[in-house]
mmCIF file of C-alpha atoms and ligand atoms in Angstrom:
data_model
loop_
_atom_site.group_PDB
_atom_site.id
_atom_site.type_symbol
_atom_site.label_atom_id
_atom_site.label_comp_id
_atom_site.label_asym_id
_atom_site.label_seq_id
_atom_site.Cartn_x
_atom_site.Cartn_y
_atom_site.Cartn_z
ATOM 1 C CA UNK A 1 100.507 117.878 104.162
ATOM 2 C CA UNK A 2 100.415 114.407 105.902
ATOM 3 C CA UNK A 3 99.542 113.733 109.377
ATOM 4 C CA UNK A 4 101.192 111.589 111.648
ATOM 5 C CA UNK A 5 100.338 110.717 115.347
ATOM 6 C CA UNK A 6 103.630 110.138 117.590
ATOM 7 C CA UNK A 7 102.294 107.806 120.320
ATOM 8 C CA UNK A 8 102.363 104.180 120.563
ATOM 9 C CA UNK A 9 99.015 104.124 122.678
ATOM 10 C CA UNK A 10 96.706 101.912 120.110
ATOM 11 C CA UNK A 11 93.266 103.890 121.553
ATOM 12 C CA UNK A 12 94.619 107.519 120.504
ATOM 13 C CA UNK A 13 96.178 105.073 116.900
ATOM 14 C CA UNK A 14 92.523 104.466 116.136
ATOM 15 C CA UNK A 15 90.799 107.560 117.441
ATOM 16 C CA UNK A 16 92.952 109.828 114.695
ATOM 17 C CA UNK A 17 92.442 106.935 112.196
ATOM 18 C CA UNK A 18 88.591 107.087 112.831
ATOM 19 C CA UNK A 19 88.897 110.835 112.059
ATOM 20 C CA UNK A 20 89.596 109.810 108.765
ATOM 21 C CA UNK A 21 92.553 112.161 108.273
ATOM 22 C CA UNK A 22 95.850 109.925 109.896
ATOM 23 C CA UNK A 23 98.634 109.390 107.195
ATOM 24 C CA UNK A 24 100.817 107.589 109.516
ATOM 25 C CA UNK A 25 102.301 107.019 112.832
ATOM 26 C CA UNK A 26 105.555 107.665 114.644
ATOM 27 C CA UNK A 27 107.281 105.851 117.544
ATOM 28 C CA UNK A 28 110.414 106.033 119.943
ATOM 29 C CA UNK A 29 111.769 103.795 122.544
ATOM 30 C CA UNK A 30 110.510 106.433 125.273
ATOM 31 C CA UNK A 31 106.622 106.563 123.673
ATOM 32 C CA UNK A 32 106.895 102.329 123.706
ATOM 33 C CA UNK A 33 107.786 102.236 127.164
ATOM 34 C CA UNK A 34 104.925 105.452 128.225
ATOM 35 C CA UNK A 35 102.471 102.579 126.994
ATOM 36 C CA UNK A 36 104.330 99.651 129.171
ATOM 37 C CA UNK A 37 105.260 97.794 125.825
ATOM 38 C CA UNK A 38 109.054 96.283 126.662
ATOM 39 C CA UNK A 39 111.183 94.061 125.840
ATOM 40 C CA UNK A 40 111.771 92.611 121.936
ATOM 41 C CA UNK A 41 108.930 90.200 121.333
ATOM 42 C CA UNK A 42 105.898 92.839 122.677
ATOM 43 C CA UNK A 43 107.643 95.972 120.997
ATOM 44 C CA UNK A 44 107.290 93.566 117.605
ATOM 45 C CA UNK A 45 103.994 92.933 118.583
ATOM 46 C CA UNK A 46 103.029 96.419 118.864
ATOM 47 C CA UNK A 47 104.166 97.373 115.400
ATOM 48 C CA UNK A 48 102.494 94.834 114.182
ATOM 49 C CA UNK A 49 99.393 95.685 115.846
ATOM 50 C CA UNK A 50 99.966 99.727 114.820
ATOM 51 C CA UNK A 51 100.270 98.846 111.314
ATOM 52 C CA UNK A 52 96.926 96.587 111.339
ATOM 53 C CA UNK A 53 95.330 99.503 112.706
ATOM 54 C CA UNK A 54 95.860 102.706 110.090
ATOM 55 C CA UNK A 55 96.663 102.860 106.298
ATOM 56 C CA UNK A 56 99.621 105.008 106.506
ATOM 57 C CA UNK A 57 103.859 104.755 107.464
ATOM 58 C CA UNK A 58 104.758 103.194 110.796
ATOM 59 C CA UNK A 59 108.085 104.536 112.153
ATOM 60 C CA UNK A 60 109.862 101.978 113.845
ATOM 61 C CA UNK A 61 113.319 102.675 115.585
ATOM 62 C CA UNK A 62 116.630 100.633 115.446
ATOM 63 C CA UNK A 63 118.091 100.469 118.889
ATOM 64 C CA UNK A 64 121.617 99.196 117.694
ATOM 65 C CA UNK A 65 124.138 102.292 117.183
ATOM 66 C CA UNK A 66 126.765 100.622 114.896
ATOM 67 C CA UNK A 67 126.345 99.960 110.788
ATOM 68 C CA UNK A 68 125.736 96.055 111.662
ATOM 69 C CA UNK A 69 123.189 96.046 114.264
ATOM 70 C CA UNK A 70 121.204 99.048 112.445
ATOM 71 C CA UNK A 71 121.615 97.045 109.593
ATOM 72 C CA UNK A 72 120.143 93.985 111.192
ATOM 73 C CA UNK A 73 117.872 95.431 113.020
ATOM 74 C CA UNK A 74 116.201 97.445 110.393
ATOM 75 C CA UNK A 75 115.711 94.497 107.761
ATOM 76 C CA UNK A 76 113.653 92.980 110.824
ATOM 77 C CA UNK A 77 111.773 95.512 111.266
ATOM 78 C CA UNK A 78 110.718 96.280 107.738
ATOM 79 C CA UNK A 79 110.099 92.798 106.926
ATOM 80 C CA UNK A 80 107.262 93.047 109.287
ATOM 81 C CA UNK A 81 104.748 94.606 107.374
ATOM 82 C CA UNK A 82 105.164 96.599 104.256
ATOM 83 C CA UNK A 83 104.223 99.901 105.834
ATOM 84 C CA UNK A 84 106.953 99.763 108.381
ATOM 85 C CA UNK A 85 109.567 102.992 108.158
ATOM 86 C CA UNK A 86 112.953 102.309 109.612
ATOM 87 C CA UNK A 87 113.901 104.962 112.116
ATOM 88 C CA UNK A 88 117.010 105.691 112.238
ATOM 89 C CA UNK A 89 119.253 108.184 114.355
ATOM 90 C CA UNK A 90 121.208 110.727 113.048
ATOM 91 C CA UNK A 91 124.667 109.500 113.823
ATOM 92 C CA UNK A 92 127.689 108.584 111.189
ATOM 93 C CA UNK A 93 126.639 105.335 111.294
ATOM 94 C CA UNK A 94 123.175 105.940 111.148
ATOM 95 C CA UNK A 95 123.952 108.004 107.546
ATOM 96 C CA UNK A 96 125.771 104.849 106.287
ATOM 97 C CA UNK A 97 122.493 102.682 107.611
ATOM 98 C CA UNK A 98 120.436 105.449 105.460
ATOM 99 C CA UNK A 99 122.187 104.702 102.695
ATOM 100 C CA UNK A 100 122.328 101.021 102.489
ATOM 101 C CA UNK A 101 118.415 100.907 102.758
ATOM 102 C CA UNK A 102 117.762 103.965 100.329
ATOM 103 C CA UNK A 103 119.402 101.485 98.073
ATOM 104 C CA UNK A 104 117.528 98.793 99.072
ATOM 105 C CA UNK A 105 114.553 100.877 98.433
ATOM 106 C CA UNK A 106 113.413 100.619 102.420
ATOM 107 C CA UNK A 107 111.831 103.411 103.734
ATOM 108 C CA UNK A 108 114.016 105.359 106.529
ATOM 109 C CA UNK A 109 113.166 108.256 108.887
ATOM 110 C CA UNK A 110 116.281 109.721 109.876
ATOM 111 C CA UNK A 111 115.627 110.857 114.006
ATOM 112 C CA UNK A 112 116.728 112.865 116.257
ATOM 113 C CA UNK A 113 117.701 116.126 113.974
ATOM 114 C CA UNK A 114 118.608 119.869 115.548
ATOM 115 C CA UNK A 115 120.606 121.350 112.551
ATOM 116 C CA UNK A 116 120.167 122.183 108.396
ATOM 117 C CA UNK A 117 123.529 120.303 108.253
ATOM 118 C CA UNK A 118 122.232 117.337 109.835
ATOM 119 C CA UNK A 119 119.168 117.145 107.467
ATOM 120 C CA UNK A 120 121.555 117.670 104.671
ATOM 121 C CA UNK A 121 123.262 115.057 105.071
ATOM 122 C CA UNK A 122 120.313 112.695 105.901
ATOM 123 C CA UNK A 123 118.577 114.054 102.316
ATOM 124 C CA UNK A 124 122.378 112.987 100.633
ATOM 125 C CA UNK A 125 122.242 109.715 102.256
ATOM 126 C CA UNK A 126 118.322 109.016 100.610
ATOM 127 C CA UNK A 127 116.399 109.598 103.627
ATOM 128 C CA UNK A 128 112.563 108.714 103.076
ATOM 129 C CA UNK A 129 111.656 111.052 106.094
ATOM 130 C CA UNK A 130 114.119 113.918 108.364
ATOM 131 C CA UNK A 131 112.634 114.422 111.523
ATOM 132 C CA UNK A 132 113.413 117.643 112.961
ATOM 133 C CA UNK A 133 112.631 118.415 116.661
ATOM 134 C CA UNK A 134 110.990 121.491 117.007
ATOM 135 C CA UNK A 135 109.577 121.092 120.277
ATOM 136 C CA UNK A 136 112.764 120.342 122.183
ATOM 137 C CA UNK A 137 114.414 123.368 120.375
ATOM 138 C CA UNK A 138 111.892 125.283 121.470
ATOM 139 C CA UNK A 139 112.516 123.817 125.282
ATOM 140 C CA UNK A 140 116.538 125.375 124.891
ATOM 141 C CA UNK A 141 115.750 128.866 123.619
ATOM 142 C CA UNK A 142 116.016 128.129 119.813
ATOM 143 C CA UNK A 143 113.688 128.353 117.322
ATOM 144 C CA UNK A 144 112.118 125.254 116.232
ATOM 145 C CA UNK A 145 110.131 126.443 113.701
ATOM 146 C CA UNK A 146 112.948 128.240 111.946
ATOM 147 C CA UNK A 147 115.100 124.765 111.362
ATOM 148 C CA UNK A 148 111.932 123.937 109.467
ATOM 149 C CA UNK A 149 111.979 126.652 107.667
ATOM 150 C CA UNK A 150 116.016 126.786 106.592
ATOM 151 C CA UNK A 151 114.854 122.645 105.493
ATOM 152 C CA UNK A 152 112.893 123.762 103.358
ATOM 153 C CA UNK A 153 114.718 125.941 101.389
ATOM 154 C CA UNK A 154 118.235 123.765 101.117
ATOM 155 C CA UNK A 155 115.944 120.752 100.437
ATOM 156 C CA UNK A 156 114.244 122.959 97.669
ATOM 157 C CA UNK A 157 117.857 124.574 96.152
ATOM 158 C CA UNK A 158 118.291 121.088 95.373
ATOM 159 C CA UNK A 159 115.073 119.096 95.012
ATOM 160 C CA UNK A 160 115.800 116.805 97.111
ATOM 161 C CA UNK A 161 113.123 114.280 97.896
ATOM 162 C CA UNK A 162 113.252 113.954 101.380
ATOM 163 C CA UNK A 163 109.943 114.639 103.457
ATOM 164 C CA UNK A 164 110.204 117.233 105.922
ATOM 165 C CA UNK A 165 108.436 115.666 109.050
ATOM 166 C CA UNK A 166 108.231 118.225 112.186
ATOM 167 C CA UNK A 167 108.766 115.890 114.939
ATOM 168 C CA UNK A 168 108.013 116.813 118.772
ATOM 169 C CA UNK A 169 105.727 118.988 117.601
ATOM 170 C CA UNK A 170 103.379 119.847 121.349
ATOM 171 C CA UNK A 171 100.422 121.877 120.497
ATOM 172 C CA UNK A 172 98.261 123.115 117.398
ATOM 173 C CA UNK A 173 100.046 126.222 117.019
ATOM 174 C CA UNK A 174 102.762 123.960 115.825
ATOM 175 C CA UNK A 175 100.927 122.533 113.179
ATOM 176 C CA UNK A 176 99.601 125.495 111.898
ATOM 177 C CA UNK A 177 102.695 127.006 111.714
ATOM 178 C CA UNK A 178 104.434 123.788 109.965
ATOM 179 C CA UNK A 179 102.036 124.286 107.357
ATOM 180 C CA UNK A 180 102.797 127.845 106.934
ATOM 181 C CA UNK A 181 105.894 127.065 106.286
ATOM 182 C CA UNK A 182 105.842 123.819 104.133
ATOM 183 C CA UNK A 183 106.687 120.863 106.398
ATOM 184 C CA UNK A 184 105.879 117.896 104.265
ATOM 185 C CA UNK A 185 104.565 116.033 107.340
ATOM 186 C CA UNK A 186 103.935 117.053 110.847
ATOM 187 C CA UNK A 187 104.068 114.235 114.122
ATOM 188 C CA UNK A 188 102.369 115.209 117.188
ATOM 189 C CA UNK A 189 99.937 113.873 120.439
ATOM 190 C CA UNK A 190 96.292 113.782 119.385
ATOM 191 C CA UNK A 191 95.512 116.706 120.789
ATOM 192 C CA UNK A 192 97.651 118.759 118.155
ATOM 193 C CA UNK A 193 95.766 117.513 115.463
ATOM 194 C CA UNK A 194 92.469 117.587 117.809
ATOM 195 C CA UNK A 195 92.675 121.340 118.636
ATOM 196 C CA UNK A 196 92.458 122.236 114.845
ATOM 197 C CA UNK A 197 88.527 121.563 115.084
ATOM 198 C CA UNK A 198 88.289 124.328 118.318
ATOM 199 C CA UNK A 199 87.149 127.800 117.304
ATOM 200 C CA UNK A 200 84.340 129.597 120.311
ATOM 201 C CA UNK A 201 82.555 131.175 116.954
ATOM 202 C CA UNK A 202 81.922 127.823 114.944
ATOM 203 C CA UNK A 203 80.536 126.743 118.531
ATOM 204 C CA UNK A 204 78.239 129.407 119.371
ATOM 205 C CA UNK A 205 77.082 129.194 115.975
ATOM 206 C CA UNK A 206 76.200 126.162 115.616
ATOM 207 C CA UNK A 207 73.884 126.550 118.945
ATOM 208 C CA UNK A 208 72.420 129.239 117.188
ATOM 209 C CA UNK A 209 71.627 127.113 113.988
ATOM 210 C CA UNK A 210 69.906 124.630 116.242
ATOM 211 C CA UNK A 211 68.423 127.098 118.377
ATOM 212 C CA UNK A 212 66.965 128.790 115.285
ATOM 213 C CA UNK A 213 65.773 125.335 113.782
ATOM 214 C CA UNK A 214 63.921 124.248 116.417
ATOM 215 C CA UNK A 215 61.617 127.653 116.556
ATOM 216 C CA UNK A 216 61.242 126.693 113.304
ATOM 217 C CA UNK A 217 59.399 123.117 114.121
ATOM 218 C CA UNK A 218 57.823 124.083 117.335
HETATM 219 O O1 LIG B 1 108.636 112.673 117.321
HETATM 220 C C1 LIG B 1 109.623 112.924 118.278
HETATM 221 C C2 LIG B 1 109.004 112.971 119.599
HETATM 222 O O2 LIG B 1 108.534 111.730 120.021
HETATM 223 C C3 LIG B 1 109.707 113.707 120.642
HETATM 224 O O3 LIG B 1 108.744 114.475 121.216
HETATM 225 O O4 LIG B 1 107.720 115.798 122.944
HETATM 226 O O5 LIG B 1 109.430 114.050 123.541
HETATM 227 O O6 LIG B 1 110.118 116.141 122.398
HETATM 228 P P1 LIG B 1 109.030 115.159 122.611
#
Protein backbone atom coordinates (compact mmCIF):
# COMPACT_ATOMS: atom_id res chain seq x y z
CA UNK A 1 0.00 0.00 0.00
CA UNK A 2 1.57 3.41 -1.00
CA UNK A 3 1.32 6.55 0.84
CA UNK A 4 0.66 9.77 -0.45
CA UNK A 5 0.43 13.20 1.37
CA UNK A 6 -2.32 15.64 -0.27
CA UNK A 7 -0.96 19.09 0.68
CA UNK A 8 1.15 21.38 -1.20
CA UNK A 9 2.73 22.85 2.12
CA UNK A 10 6.65 21.85 1.42
CA UNK A 11 7.29 21.59 5.59
CA UNK A 12 4.49 18.76 6.08
CA UNK A 13 6.24 17.37 2.03
CA UNK A 14 9.44 16.80 3.97
CA UNK A 15 8.25 15.93 7.44
CA UNK A 16 6.36 12.57 5.87
CA UNK A 17 9.42 12.17 3.55
CA UNK A 18 11.77 12.27 6.67
CA UNK A 19 9.53 9.50 8.10
CA UNK A 20 10.88 7.48 5.56
CA UNK A 21 7.55 5.97 4.49
CA UNK A 22 6.05 8.86 1.68
CA UNK A 23 5.43 7.21 -1.82
CA UNK A 24 4.17 10.32 -3.29
CA UNK A 25 2.28 13.46 -3.15
CA UNK A 26 -1.05 14.83 -4.30
CA UNK A 27 -2.20 18.38 -5.18
CA UNK A 28 -5.37 20.49 -6.23
CA UNK A 29 -5.89 24.01 -7.22
CA UNK A 30 -7.64 24.59 -3.67
CA UNK A 31 -4.43 22.89 -1.55
CA UNK A 32 -2.02 25.39 -3.99
CA UNK A 33 -3.85 28.32 -3.11
CA UNK A 34 -4.23 27.09 1.13
CA UNK A 35 -0.30 27.54 0.79
CA UNK A 36 -0.59 31.16 -1.11
CA UNK A 37 1.14 29.59 -4.29
CA UNK A 38 -0.87 31.46 -7.42
CA UNK A 39 -0.68 32.26 -10.50
CA UNK A 40 1.24 29.97 -13.47
CA UNK A 41 4.93 30.64 -13.00
CA UNK A 42 4.91 29.95 -8.82
CA UNK A 43 2.38 26.92 -9.15
CA UNK A 44 5.36 25.53 -11.72
CA UNK A 45 7.68 26.41 -9.27
CA UNK A 46 6.10 24.54 -6.59
CA UNK A 47 5.99 21.28 -8.46
CA UNK A 48 9.17 21.61 -9.18
CA UNK A 49 10.19 22.21 -5.76
CA UNK A 50 7.67 19.09 -4.47
CA UNK A 51 9.29 16.78 -6.75
CA UNK A 52 13.00 17.82 -5.56
CA UNK A 53 11.81 17.11 -2.24
CA UNK A 54 10.43 13.19 -2.10
CA UNK A 55 11.16 10.08 -4.31
CA UNK A 56 7.70 9.26 -5.18
CA UNK A 57 4.56 10.54 -7.90
CA UNK A 58 3.68 14.22 -7.86
CA UNK A 59 0.03 14.83 -8.91
CA UNK A 60 -0.24 17.83 -10.77
CA UNK A 61 -3.72 19.13 -12.08
CA UNK A 62 -4.71 20.48 -15.59
CA UNK A 63 -6.89 23.49 -15.16
CA UNK A 64 -8.12 23.55 -18.90
CA UNK A 65 -11.59 21.56 -19.28
CA UNK A 66 -11.55 20.89 -23.08
CA UNK A 67 -9.34 17.90 -25.00
CA UNK A 68 -6.83 20.82 -26.25
CA UNK A 69 -6.01 22.72 -23.26
CA UNK A 70 -5.81 19.34 -21.06
CA UNK A 71 -3.81 18.22 -23.72
CA UNK A 72 -1.49 21.16 -23.58
CA UNK A 73 -1.47 21.62 -20.36
CA UNK A 74 -0.59 18.18 -19.28
CA UNK A 75 2.54 17.70 -21.70
CA UNK A 76 3.78 20.89 -19.65
CA UNK A 77 3.37 19.63 -16.76
CA UNK A 78 4.92 16.24 -17.20
CA UNK A 79 7.80 17.54 -18.98
CA UNK A 80 8.75 19.07 -15.75
CA UNK A 81 10.24 16.41 -14.00
CA UNK A 82 9.87 12.76 -14.64
CA UNK A 83 7.90 12.05 -11.49
CA UNK A 84 5.15 14.43 -12.36
CA UNK A 85 1.42 12.60 -12.60
CA UNK A 86 -1.04 14.46 -14.72
CA UNK A 87 -4.26 15.04 -12.84
CA UNK A 88 -6.92 14.98 -14.62
CA UNK A 89 -10.80 15.45 -13.93
CA UNK A 90 -13.25 13.09 -14.56
CA UNK A 91 -15.18 14.71 -17.33
CA UNK A 92 -15.75 13.36 -21.17
CA UNK A 93 -13.05 15.23 -22.11
CA UNK A 94 -10.96 14.47 -19.38
CA UNK A 95 -11.45 10.42 -20.46
CA UNK A 96 -10.31 11.37 -24.02
CA UNK A 97 -7.18 13.43 -22.24
CA UNK A 98 -6.66 9.91 -20.27
CA UNK A 99 -6.41 8.24 -23.17
CA UNK A 100 -4.16 10.21 -25.33
CA UNK A 101 -1.46 10.17 -22.48
CA UNK A 102 -2.00 6.37 -21.48
CA UNK A 103 -0.78 6.11 -25.00
CA UNK A 104 1.81 8.32 -24.64
CA UNK A 105 2.83 6.35 -21.70
CA UNK A 106 2.32 9.64 -19.22
CA UNK A 107 1.21 8.96 -16.00
CA UNK A 108 -2.54 10.29 -15.25
CA UNK A 109 -4.60 10.46 -12.03
CA UNK A 110 -8.03 10.68 -13.02
CA UNK A 111 -9.80 13.32 -10.07
CA UNK A 112 -12.63 14.08 -8.76
CA UNK A 113 -14.48 10.42 -8.75
CA UNK A 114 -18.00 9.62 -6.69
CA UNK A 115 -19.20 6.50 -8.68
CA UNK A 116 -17.89 2.60 -9.81
CA UNK A 117 -19.01 3.86 -13.27
CA UNK A 118 -16.86 6.75 -13.22
CA UNK A 119 -13.74 4.68 -12.21
CA UNK A 120 -14.70 2.30 -14.90
CA UNK A 121 -14.42 4.28 -17.33
CA UNK A 122 -11.21 6.07 -16.11
CA UNK A 123 -9.53 2.23 -15.77
CA UNK A 124 -10.90 1.80 -19.82
CA UNK A 125 -9.38 4.99 -20.73
CA UNK A 126 -5.62 3.73 -19.05
CA UNK A 127 -5.74 5.68 -16.00
CA UNK A 128 -2.33 5.42 -13.99
CA UNK A 129 -4.25 6.45 -10.72
CA UNK A 130 -8.56 6.84 -9.92
CA UNK A 131 -9.00 8.99 -7.16
CA UNK A 132 -12.06 8.37 -5.34
CA UNK A 133 -13.35 10.86 -2.69
CA UNK A 134 -14.24 9.23 0.28
CA UNK A 135 -14.21 11.99 2.56
CA UNK A 136 -16.66 14.24 0.75
CA UNK A 137 -19.02 11.16 0.36
CA UNK A 138 -18.85 10.73 3.68
CA UNK A 139 -19.77 14.73 4.18
CA UNK A 140 -23.39 13.85 1.97
CA UNK A 141 -24.53 10.74 3.82
CA UNK A 142 -22.86 8.09 1.51
CA UNK A 143 -20.47 5.74 2.16
CA UNK A 144 -17.06 6.52 1.13
CA UNK A 145 -15.48 3.61 2.03
CA UNK A 146 -17.91 1.38 0.19
CA UNK A 147 -17.05 3.10 -3.47
CA UNK A 148 -13.64 1.77 -2.51
CA UNK A 149 -14.68 -1.26 -1.91
CA UNK A 150 -17.18 -1.87 -5.21
CA UNK A 151 -13.41 -0.47 -7.09
CA UNK A 152 -11.95 -3.01 -6.06
CA UNK A 153 -13.85 -5.71 -7.09
CA UNK A 154 -14.85 -4.38 -10.89
CA UNK A 155 -11.14 -3.39 -11.17
CA UNK A 156 -10.31 -7.05 -10.03
CA UNK A 157 -13.26 -8.91 -12.44
CA UNK A 158 -11.13 -7.50 -14.96
CA UNK A 159 -7.52 -6.91 -13.89
CA UNK A 160 -7.39 -3.82 -14.68
CA UNK A 161 -4.25 -1.95 -13.77
CA UNK A 162 -5.42 1.08 -12.45
CA UNK A 163 -4.30 2.09 -8.78
CA UNK A 164 -6.99 2.62 -6.46
CA UNK A 165 -5.94 5.91 -4.62
CA UNK A 166 -8.53 6.96 -1.69
CA UNK A 167 -8.47 10.59 -2.06
CA UNK A 168 -9.93 13.11 0.70
CA UNK A 169 -9.25 10.71 2.96
CA UNK A 170 -9.52 13.06 6.80
CA UNK A 171 -8.41 10.95 9.61
CA UNK A 172 -6.53 7.53 10.40
CA UNK A 173 -9.55 5.58 10.62
CA UNK A 174 -9.61 6.15 6.93
CA UNK A 175 -6.48 4.67 6.28
CA UNK A 176 -6.91 1.81 8.22
CA UNK A 177 -9.93 1.04 6.74
CA UNK A 178 -8.51 1.63 2.99
CA UNK A 179 -6.19 -0.98 3.78
CA UNK A 180 -8.76 -3.31 4.95
CA UNK A 181 -10.20 -3.13 2.03
CA UNK A 182 -7.37 -3.01 -0.65
CA UNK A 183 -6.96 0.61 -1.80
CA UNK A 184 -3.79 0.52 -3.78
CA UNK A 185 -2.85 3.99 -2.44
CA UNK A 186 -4.33 6.19 0.15
CA UNK A 187 -3.88 10.49 0.03
CA UNK A 188 -4.43 12.28 3.16
CA UNK A 189 -3.11 15.48 5.65
CA UNK A 190 -0.13 14.37 7.73
CA UNK A 191 -1.91 13.76 10.48
CA UNK A 192 -3.69 10.61 8.86
CA UNK A 193 -0.63 8.99 8.31
CA UNK A 194 0.76 10.57 11.77
CA UNK A 195 -2.00 9.10 14.00
CA UNK A 196 -1.01 5.48 12.92
CA UNK A 197 2.05 5.73 15.47
CA UNK A 198 -0.68 6.74 18.58
CA UNK A 199 -1.66 3.82 20.79
CA UNK A 200 -1.92 4.99 25.12
CA UNK A 201 -0.42 1.20 25.71
CA UNK A 202 2.83 1.45 23.46
CA UNK A 203 3.14 4.87 25.50
CA UNK A 204 2.79 3.82 28.94
CA UNK A 205 4.97 1.09 28.12
CA UNK A 206 7.59 2.47 26.96
CA UNK A 207 7.74 4.76 30.33
CA UNK A 208 7.74 1.65 32.02
CA UNK A 209 10.78 0.22 29.99
CA UNK A 210 12.68 3.34 30.92
CA UNK A 211 11.41 3.52 34.26
CA UNK A 212 12.51 -0.09 34.80
CA UNK A 213 16.03 0.58 33.13
CA UNK A 214 17.02 3.20 35.06
CA UNK A 215 16.47 1.15 38.59
CA UNK A 216 18.52 -0.97 36.87
CA UNK A 217 21.70 1.61 36.65
CA UNK A 218 21.02 3.52 39.74
O1 LIG B 1 -7.27 14.37 -2.61
C1 LIG B 1 -8.46 15.09 -2.75
C2 LIG B 1 -8.55 16.08 -1.68
O2 LIG B 1 -7.61 17.10 -1.82
C3 LIG B 1 -9.87 16.56 -1.31
O3 LIG B 1 -9.89 16.51 0.04
O4 LIG B 1 -10.63 17.06 2.26
O5 LIG B 1 -10.96 18.70 0.38
O6 LIG B 1 -12.31 16.62 0.49
P1 LIG B 1 -11.02 17.27 0.84
Amino acid sequence: MKFFIDTANLDQIKEAQDLGVLDGVTTNPSLMAKEGITGAAKITQHYIDICEAVDGDVSAEVISTDFEGMVREGEALAALHPQIVVKIPMIKDGIKALKYFSDRGIKTNCTLVFSVGQALLAAKAGASYVSPFIGRLDDVSTDGLQLIEDIRLVYDNYGFETEILAASVRHTMHVVDCAKIGADVITGPLSSIMGLLNHPLTDIGLAKFLEDYAKGNN
